């Protein structure tokens, strides 16, 4: 299978750093020389710095960007430069040469901040492999655990880079142990650091059994040397460990290892790739992106160990008509199937829909069907995104990533299909927004622009929703956390020039039922000639452990309610549970057992049964002693030991439950479960409490019952 390798020359120089390039096809290469990878990590572990260095060494940028100076290639969003965190996951295409072959690498930078997990989810969904970056001092941080679990869910093969080897307190083997223990994973060093902290100078390659050392300021040049004497024994020990691990996964390595025969680097690389693809082990490398050491071997490992789209021979899809799951073989000759995984709007180019091509080829001029809407969409122009610049291309091949310009009515997560195929790819899972603000435009002129801006922003970000409160008529903007919403409001002001006033933050509570209730509802209305009639007997029960939504059990015998009415009863309960009887919040889960009822020959309509379910739910739910559930967050604080008392005391006052206290490389690590309602402006308060020396990471944990004593105070506070 051939894919096109492109070289460009600038045609037009446009504003805002965008260039349109004229294409000259120079060279062909194959799909197995393509890598779609993500860089995942806890915020601040060094993803952006690592990516910048990788782009510099692969020749895409000619100047090294620096996060601290706010001039990196990946951070194209002005908000990001300002906050120093990566909000959007920009996709960048670059090229790398290894053993005389050219490889194309599409890098998706995934953000590490918890408020932006949707970005992480969507990038993991379209990637074939990932580099997980950990800090050599801080080790496994909560966000790395969250992202790790997400990557497990999407079965993404990984390699690990332990970054910041130059930092005070850097300890490679401690971090490897932490990764093995806390992430329950078979992380195996394929390198050892040479020195640490100020004296970190390079790495020992345990496959080639050579030292790699960097010289020069920008890290572009490096050379191989013999392993320093003092590290020889360690290197032997860890190479043996690596060989033993690979022997468990490869028979040929096992045989040679047992027979004490020489094993070549090539053989080890093949075994390593197979084991990484099967996720039997995760190779661990190390370096210091900031000090420009250790980056190139990680890019080599991306090419050597991580899969190409050719390794993904089938994908799970659902037939649109029947919703039956089927395995679809990927092929360049099959009809096109792609996933719209990210939408970005740019003032100059317009709306860019980022698409991963799973099978077939995407061509400019194609007409596709959006599986969600069933409507046709026309592909006018396709581009390849190289961060701040884009290049027009004629087609994007199987396995590759590109952007379609100007698609209408396409949302993140939509499947696009070519002619002759009607399927949907598996849906992306996004967490529900947990917090909202009532917003209103500052001036009437801002009103129309606000509507347009919000519709653009919600198209781009599936964890952002806009609701109209039916009682007050207010517009409620909901998102994943305070920071998420703050970023959105700032975007509204700076990019869309819409100023809004915001109300108090409102938590998305849920309701639950505490005890079963048996109930009968009879709807009987007579207006002149025709009437309405529905009669249902049902039991409302609390939902089971881990259940979301409605479980509906139809126990009607002898057709006392004819079959065609049953879906309407179910629909009625489904709608009714969106508004609980305690404070109008939706029910997290509910079980309904419909066991008896009757109809009237003439007066019963489908709609009457829906209405009866509504009334029945409203009356019965009140009798089941309903309670309130609130989002509870896991808060991890890293603080110098002297502030431990102050931090735990404050967490206790916030209804926090301390789960663990332990010392790690950065100081005291406190993990607590704290209701979201008690966490407003927590980061600011923590800063004051600890003279700015502690840091906190807040991740969603679960919905938990609110103690009865405080339900009423929470409700008055939030409304
Ligand atoms: P991200 O949030 O994971 O993208 O991390 P960044 O790349 O933005 O880096 C966070 C901070 O760590 C910045 O101040 C970087 O300069 C710094 N940093 C990144 N890599 C290294 C490294 O290898 N060593 C040291 N000492 N600092 C680093």
mmCIF file of C-alpha atoms and ligand atoms in Angstrom, residues 42-49 67-68 86 163-164 166-167 288-290, ligand 1:
data_model
loop_
_atom_site.group_PDB
_atom_site.id
_atom_site.type_symbol
_atom_site.label_atom_id
_atom_site.label_comp_id
_atom_site.label_asym_id
_atom_site.label_seq_id
_atom_site.Cartn_x
_atom_site.Cartn_y
_atom_site.Cartn_z
ATOM 1 C CA UNK A 42 0.325 14.884 33.982
ATOM 2 C CA UNK A 43 0.305 18.631 33.482
ATOM 3 C CA UNK A 44 3.853 20.025 33.757
ATOM 4 C CA UNK A 45 5.647 16.704 33.172
ATOM 5 C CA UNK A 46 7.111 18.225 29.998
ATOM 6 C CA UNK A 47 4.899 17.053 27.097
ATOM 7 C CA UNK A 48 5.034 20.386 25.327
ATOM 8 C CA UNK A 49 8.768 20.776 25.782
ATOM 9 C CA UNK A 67 6.998 26.848 26.978
ATOM 10 C CA UNK A 68 8.265 29.360 29.492
ATOM 11 C CA UNK A 86 -2.051 22.944 26.721
ATOM 12 C CA UNK A 163 11.709 13.243 31.666
ATOM 13 C CA UNK A 164 13.405 15.933 33.766
ATOM 14 C CA UNK A 166 18.252 17.021 35.247
ATOM 15 C CA UNK A 167 15.907 18.066 38.075
ATOM 16 C CA UNK A 288 15.708 15.780 29.822
ATOM 17 C CA UNK A 289 13.723 17.526 27.132
ATOM 18 C CA UNK A 290 14.551 20.903 28.616
HETATM 19 P P1 LIG B 1 3.377 20.022 29.944
HETATM 20 O O1 LIG B 1 2.419 20.735 30.836
HETATM 21 O O2 LIG B 1 3.477 18.569 30.270
HETATM 22 O O3 LIG B 1 3.197 20.310 28.484
HETATM 23 O O4 LIG B 1 4.841 20.544 30.367
HETATM 24 P P2 LIG B 1 5.719 21.697 29.740
HETATM 25 O O5 LIG B 1 6.485 21.191 28.583
HETATM 26 O O6 LIG B 1 4.869 22.897 29.588
HETATM 27 O O7 LIG B 1 6.774 21.896 30.914
HETATM 28 C C1 LIG B 1 6.392 22.308 32.201
HETATM 29 C C2 LIG B 1 7.572 23.000 32.893
HETATM 30 O O8 LIG B 1 8.615 22.038 33.073
HETATM 31 C C3 LIG B 1 8.165 24.123 32.049
HETATM 32 O O9 LIG B 1 8.587 25.136 32.934
HETATM 33 C C4 LIG B 1 9.361 23.465 31.375
HETATM 34 O O10 LIG B 1 10.404 24.376 31.081
HETATM 35 C C5 LIG B 1 9.805 22.461 32.447
HETATM 36 N N1 LIG B 1 10.467 21.282 31.860
HETATM 37 C C6 LIG B 1 10.085 20.549 30.800
HETATM 38 N N2 LIG B 1 10.960 19.551 30.567
HETATM 39 C C7 LIG B 1 11.910 19.668 31.527
HETATM 40 C C8 LIG B 1 13.110 18.940 31.810
HETATM 41 O O11 LIG B 1 13.493 17.995 31.139
HETATM 42 N N3 LIG B 1 13.830 19.362 32.891
HETATM 43 C C9 LIG B 1 13.452 20.426 33.657
HETATM 44 N N4 LIG B 1 14.238 20.752 34.688
HETATM 45 N N5 LIG B 1 12.344 21.139 33.397
HETATM 46 C C10 LIG B 1 11.591 20.769 32.349
#
